Short mmCIF file of C-alpha atoms and ligand atoms in Angstrom, two decimals:
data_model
loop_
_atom_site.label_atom_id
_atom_site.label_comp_id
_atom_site.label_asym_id
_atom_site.label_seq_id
_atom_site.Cartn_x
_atom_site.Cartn_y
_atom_site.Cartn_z
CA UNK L 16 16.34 19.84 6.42
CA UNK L 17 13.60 17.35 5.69
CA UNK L 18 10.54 17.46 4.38
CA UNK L 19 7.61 14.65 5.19
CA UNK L 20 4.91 14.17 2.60
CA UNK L 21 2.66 11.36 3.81
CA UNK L 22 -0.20 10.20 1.24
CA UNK L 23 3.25 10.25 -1.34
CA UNK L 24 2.16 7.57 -3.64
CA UNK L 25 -1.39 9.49 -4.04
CA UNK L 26 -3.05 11.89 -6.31
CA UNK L 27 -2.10 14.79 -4.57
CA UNK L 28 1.20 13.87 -2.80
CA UNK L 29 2.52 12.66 -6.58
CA UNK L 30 2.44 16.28 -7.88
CA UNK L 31 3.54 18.08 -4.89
CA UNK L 32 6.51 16.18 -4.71
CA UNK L 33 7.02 16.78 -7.84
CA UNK L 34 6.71 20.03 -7.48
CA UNK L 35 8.93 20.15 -4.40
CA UNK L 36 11.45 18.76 -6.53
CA UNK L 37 11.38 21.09 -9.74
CA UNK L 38 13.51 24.59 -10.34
CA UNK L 39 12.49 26.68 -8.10
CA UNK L 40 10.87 24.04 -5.69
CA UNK L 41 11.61 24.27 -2.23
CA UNK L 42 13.69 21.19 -1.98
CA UNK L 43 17.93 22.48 -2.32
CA UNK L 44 20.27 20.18 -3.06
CA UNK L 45 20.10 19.98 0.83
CA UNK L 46 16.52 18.69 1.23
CA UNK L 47 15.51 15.41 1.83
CA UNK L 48 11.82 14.45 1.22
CA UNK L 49 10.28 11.41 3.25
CA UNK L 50 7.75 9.99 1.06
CA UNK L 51 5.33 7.87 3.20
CA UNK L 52 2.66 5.70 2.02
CA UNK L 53 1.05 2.17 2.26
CA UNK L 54 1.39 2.29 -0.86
CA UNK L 55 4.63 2.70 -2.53
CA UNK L 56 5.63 5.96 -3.52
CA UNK L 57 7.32 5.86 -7.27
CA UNK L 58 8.92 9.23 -7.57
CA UNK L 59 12.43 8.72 -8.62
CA UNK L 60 15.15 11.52 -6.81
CA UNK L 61 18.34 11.44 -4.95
CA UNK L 62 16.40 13.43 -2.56
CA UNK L 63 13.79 11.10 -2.26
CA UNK L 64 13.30 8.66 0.72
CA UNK L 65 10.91 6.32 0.15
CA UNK L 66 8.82 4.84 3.81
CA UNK L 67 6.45 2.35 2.69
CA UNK L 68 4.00 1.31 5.71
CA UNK L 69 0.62 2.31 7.58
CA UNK L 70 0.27 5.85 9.24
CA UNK L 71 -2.14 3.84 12.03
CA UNK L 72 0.78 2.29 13.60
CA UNK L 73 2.92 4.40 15.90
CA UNK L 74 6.01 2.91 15.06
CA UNK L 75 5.62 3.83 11.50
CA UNK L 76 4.53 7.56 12.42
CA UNK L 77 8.06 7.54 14.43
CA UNK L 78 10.19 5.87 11.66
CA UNK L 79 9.13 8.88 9.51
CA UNK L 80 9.56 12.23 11.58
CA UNK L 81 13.27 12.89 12.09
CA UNK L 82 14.46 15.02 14.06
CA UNK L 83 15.24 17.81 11.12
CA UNK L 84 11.72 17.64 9.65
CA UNK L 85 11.16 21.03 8.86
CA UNK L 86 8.07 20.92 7.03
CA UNK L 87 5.45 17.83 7.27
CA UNK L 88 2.57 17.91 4.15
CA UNK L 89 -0.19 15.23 5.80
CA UNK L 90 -2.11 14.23 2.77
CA UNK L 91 -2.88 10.29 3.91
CA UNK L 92 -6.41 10.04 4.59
CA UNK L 93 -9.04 7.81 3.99
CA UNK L 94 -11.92 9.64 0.91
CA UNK L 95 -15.34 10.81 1.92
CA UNK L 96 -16.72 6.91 0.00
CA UNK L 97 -14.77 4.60 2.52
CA UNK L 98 -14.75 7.15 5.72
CA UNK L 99 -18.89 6.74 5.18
CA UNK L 100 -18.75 3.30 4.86
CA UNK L 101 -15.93 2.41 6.77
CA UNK L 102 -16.48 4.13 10.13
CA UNK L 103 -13.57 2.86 12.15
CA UNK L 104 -10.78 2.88 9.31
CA UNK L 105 -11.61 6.30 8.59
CA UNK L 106 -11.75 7.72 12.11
CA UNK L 107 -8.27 5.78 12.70
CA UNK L 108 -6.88 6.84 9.56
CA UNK L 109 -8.14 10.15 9.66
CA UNK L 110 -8.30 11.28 13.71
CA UNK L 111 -6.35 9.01 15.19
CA UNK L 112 -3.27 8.77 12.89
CA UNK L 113 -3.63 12.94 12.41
CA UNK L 114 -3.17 13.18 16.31
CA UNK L 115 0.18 10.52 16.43
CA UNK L 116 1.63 12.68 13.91
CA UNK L 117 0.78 15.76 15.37
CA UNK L 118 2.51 14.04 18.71
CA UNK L 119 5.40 12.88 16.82
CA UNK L 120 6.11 16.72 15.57
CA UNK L 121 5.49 18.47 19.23
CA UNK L 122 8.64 16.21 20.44
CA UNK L 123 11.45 17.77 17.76
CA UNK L 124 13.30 21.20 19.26
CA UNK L 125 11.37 23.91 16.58
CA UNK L 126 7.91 23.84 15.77
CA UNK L 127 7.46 22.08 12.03
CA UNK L 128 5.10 23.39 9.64
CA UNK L 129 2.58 21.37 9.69
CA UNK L 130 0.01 21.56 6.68
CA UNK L 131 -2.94 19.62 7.03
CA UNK L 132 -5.48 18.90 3.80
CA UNK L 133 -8.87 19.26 5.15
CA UNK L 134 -11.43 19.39 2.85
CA UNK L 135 -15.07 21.86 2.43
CA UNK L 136 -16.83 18.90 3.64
CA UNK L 137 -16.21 20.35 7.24
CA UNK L 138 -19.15 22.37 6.47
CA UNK L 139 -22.68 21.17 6.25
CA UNK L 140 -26.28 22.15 7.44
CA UNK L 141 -28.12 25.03 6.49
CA UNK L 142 -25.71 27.55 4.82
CA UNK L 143 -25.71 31.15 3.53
CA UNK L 144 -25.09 31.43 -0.97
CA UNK L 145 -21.54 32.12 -0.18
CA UNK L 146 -19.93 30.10 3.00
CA UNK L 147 -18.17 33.20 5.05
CA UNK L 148 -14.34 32.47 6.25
CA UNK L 149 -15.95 32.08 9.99
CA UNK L 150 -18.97 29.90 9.09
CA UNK L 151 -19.65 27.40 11.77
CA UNK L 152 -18.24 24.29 11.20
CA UNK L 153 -21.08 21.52 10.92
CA UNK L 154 -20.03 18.31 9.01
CA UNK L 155 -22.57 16.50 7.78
CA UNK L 156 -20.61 13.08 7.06
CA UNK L 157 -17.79 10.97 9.05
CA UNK L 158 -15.10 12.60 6.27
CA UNK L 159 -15.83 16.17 6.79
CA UNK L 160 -16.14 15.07 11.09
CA UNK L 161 -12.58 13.58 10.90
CA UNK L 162 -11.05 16.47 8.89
CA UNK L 163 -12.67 18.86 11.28
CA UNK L 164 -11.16 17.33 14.33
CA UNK L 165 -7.92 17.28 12.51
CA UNK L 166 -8.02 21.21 11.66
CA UNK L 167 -8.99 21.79 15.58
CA UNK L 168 -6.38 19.36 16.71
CA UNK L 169 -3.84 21.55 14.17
CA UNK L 170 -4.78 24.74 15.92
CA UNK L 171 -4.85 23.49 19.45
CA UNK L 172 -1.25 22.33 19.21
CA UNK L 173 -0.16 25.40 17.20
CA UNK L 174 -1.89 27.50 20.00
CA UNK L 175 0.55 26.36 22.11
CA UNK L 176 3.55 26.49 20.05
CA UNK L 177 4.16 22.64 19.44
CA UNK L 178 4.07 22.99 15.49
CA UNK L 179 3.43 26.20 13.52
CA UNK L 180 0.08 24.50 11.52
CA UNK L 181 -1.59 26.01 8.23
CA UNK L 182 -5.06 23.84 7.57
CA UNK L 183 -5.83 24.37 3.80
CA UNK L 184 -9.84 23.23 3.23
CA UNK L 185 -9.71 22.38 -0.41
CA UNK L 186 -12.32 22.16 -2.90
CA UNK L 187 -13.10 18.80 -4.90
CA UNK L 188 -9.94 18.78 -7.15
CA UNK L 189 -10.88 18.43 -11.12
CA UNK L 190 -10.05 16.76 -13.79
CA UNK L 191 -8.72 13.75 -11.59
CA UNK L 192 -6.68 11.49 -14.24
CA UNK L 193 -6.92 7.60 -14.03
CA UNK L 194 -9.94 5.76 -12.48
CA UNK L 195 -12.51 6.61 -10.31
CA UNK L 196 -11.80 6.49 -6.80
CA UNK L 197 -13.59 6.36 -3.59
CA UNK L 198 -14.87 10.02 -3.38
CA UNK L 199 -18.29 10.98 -3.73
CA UNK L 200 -16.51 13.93 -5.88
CA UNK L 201 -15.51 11.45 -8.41
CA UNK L 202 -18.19 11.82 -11.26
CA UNK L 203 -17.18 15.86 -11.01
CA UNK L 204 -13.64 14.17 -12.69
CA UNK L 205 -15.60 11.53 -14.63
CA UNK L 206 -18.03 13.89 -16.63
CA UNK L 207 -15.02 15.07 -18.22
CA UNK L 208 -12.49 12.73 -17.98
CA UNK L 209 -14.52 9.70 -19.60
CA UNK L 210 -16.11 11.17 -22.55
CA UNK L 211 -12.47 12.86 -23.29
CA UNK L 212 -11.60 8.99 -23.24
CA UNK L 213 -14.34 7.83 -25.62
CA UNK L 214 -16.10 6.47 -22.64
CA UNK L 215 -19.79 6.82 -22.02
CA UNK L 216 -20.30 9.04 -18.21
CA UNK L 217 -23.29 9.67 -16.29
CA UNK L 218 -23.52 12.54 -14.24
CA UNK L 219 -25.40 11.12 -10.81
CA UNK L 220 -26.64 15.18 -10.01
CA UNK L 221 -28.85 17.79 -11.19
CA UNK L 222 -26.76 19.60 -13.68
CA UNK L 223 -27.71 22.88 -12.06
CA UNK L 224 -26.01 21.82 -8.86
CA UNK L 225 -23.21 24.31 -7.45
CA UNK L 226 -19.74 22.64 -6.83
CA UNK L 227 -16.57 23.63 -5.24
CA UNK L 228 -13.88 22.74 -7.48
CA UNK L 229 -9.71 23.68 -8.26
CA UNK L 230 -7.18 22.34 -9.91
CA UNK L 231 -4.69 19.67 -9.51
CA UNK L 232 -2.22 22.45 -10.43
CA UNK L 233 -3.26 25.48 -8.61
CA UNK L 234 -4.19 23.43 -5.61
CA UNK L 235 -0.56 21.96 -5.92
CA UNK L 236 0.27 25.61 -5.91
CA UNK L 237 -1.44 26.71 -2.96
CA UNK L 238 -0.26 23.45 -0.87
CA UNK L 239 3.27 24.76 -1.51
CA UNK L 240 2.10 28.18 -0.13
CA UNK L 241 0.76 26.84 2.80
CA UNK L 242 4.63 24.96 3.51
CA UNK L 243 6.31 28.16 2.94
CA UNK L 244 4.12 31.57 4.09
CA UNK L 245 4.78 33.95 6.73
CA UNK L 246 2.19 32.69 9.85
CA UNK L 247 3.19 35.18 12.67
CA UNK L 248 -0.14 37.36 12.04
CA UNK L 249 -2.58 34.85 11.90
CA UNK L 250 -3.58 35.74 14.92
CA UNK L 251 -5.08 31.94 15.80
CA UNK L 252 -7.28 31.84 12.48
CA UNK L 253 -4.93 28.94 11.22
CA UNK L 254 -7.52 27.54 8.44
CA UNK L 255 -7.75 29.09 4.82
CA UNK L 256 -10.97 28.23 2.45
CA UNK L 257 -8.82 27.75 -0.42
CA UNK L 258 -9.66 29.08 -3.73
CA UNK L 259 -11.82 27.61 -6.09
CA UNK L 260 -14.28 28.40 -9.12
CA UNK L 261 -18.42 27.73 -8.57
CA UNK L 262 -19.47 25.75 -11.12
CA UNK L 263 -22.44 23.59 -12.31
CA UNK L 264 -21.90 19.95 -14.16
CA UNK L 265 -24.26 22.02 -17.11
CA UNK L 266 -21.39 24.92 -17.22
CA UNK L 267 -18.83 21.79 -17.26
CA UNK L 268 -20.19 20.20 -20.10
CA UNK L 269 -20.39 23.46 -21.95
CA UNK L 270 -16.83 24.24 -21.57
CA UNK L 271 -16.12 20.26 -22.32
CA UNK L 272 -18.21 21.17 -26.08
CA UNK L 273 -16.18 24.17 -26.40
CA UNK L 274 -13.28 22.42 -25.99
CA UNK L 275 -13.94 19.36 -27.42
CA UNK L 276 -17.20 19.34 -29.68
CA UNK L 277 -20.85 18.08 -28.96
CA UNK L 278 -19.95 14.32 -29.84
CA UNK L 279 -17.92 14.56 -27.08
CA UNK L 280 -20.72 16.14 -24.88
CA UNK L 281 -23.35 13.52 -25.79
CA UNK L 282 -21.09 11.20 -24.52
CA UNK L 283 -22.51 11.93 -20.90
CA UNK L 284 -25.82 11.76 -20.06
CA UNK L 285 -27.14 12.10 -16.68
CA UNK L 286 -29.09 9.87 -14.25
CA UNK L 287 -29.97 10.69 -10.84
CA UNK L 288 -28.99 8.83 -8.01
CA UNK L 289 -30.61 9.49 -4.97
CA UNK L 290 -27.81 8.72 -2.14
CA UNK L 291 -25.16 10.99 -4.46
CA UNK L 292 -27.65 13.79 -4.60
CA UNK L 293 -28.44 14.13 -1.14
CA UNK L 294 -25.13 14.03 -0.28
CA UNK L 295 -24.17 16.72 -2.81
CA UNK L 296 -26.67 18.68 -2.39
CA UNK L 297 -25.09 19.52 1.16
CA UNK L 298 -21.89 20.67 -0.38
CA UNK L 299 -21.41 24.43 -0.36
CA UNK L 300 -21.07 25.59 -3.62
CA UNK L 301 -19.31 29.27 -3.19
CA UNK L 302 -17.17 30.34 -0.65
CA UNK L 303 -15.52 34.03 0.38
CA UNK L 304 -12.01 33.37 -0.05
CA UNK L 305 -10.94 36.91 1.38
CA UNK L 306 -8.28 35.28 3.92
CA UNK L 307 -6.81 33.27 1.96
CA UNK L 308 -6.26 35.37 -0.92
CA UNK L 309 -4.83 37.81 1.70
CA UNK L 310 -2.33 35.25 2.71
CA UNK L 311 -1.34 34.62 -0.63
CA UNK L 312 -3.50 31.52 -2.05
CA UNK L 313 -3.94 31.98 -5.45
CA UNK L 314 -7.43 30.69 -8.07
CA UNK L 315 -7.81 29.38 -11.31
CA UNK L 316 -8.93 31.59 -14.04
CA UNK L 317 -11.83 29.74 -15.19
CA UNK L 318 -13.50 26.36 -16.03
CA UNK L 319 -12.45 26.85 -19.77
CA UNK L 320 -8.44 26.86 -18.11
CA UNK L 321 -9.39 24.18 -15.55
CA UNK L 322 -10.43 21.31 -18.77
CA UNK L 323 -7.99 23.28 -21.38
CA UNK L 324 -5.12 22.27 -18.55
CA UNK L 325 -6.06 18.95 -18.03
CA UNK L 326 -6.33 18.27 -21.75
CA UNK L 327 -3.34 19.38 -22.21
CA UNK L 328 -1.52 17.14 -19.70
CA UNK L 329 -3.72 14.28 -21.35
CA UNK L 330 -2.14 14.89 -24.27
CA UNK L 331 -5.50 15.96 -26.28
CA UNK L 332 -5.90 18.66 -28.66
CA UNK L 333 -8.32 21.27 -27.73
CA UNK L 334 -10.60 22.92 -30.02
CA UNK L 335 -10.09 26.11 -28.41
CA UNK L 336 -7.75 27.21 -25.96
N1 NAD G 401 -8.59 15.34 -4.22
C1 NAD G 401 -9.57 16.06 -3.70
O1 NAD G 401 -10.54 16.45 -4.39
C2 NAD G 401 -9.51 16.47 -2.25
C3 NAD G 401 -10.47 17.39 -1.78
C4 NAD G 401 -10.43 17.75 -0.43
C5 NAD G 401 -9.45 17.21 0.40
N2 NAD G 401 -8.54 16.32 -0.08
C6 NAD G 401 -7.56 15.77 0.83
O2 NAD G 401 -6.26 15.84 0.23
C7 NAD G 401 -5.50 14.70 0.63
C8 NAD G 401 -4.93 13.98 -0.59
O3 NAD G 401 -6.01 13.59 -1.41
P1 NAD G 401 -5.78 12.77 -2.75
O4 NAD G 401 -6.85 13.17 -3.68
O5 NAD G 401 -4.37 12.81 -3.15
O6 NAD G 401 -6.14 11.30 -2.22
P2 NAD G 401 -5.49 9.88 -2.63
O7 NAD G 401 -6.45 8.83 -2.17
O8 NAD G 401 -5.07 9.89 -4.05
O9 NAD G 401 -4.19 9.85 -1.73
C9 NAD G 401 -4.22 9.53 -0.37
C10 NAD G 401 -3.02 8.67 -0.10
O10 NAD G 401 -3.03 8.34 1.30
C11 NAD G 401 -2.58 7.01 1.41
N3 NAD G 401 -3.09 6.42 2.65
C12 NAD G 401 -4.37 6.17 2.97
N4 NAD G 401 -4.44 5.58 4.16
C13 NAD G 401 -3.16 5.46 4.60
C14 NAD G 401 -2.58 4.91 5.76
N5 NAD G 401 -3.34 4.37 6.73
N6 NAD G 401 -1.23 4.95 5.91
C15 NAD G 401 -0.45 5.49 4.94
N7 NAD G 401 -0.95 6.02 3.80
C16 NAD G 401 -2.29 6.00 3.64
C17 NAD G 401 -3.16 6.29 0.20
O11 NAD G 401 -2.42 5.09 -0.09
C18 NAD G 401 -3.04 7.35 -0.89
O12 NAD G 401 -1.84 7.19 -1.64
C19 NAD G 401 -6.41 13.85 1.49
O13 NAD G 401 -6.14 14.15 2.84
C20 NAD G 401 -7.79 14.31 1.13
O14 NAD G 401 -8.70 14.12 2.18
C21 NAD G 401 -8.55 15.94 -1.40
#
């Protein structure tokens, strides 16, 4: 069997391959993975196959589904930064590309599993404390329009048994390693990240602002869920709020003095910016996760375990654990 991980070389695809690859990942000795990416994916496996191109052109999309992909993990996408500023490389990217694959999966004999990373930005507009599983969906931003297209387009084609789709919305995922990138999430990474590097961070927000956020780990988790869990009684309602912890930048930076001492704290300070706030300040910032933690989708256990895990991958020495 074969499974397709586009977005490979990214944030995201990186650790679910590797996780796909690792006792007791889903990948047998049998598997082969198709990692595809304009950019070019580094893991190194006998079971990796490495497709380096652009998932806008059809020929690509067709070089990459074979006719024993069992299980497709669509990751590519163009960030909520360049889909906002970038209208037509993020529709193409994100709607038009989404619906080639899609295409390419409805030819093969069995319906694939088709796991789609949308994102909480599908919601927007005037919203209750705690975003319901049914809330309306109401982007407020190109991003969160493309992604819900894509999770419609996922359910449409799974309606009429062409794939067997899972859409998994996920929260911003925290502590991002590296650089910035082109999310308007990043600083929730940076306010952490940076002063953990000895670099100065400004958080753009309120720090009483609510946020969405997981981590890299659990959502890595729960991604790997969504490839493998029973689907027969979904009964149509194909897209899962994943979980996630509600958390402030303020409640961040305590845990990051906990953790790491006030020296390290100081290191951020925090300057409004406008554009960033009123886009944040549509984000939901708590969500009823009741389907998807009857489905199986699992949380992390705290903000305190969110930075102690990242540390700990960074190779830094926490205070407390
Ligand atoms: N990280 C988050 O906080 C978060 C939150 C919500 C949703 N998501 C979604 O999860 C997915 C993965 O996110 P990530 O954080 O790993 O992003 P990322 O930017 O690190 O990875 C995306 C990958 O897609 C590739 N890509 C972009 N355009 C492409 C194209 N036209 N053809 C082929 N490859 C292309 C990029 O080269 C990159 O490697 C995305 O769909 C994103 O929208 C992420």
């Amino acid at each position: 069997m074969t499974i397709l991980v586009t977005g490979a070389a990214g944030f995201l695809g990186t650790r679910l391959i590797e996780a796909l690859l690792a006792p007791p990942g889903a990948a047998s000795a049998a598997t082969r993975i198709v990692a595809a990416d304009i950019t070019p994916p580094t893991v190194d496996d006998p079971r990796i196959v490495t497709r380096t191109g652009n998932v806008v052109d059809p020929s690509f999309i067709d070089s990459i589904v074979a006719s024993d992909t069992a299980v497709v993990f669509h990751l590519a996408a163009v960030l909520s930064g360049q889909s906002e500023a970038e209208f037509d490389v993020g529709m193409k990217t994100n709607v038009d590309a989404t619906r080639a694959l899609l295409e390419a999966c409805a030819r093969l004999a069995k319906p694939t599993r088709f796991v789609f990373s949308s994102s909480i930005a599908v919601f927007g507009g005037p919203l209750p404390e705690v975003v319901p599983d049914d809330m309306a969906l109401r982007p407020q931003s190109s991003y969160g329009t493309a992604k819900a297209i894509g999770e419609l387009m996922v359910a449409d084609y799974s309606r009429r048994g062409w794939i067997d789709g899972v859409s998994c919305r996920l929260p911003t995922v925290a502590i991002r390693p590296g650089r910035p990138n082109s999310a308007m999430s990043s600083f929730v990474s940076g306010i952490v990240r940076e002063p953990l590097a000895g670099i100065d961070a400004v958080c753009p927000v309120p720090l009483d602002i609510r946020m969405w956020i997981t981590s890299p780990g659990v959502v890595t988790r729960n991604l790997l869920h969504a490839g493998q869990m029973p689907t027969g009684d979904l009964n149509g309602r194909r897209s899962f709020n994943l979980p996630g912890l509600t958390v402030t930048p303020a409640q961040m930076l305590d845990s990051l003095e906990r953790l790491a001492g006030p020296a390290v704290r100081a290191r951020v300070r925090q300057q409004v910016d406008d554009r960033m706030m009123r886009v944040v300040s549509t984000w939901p910032g708590a969500f009823d996760t009741k389907h998807a933690f009857a489905a199986g989708f699992t949380a992390d256990a705290g903000i305190d375990a969110l930075i102690a895990s990242y540390m700990r991958e960074a190779g830094i020495q926490a205070r407390t654990v």
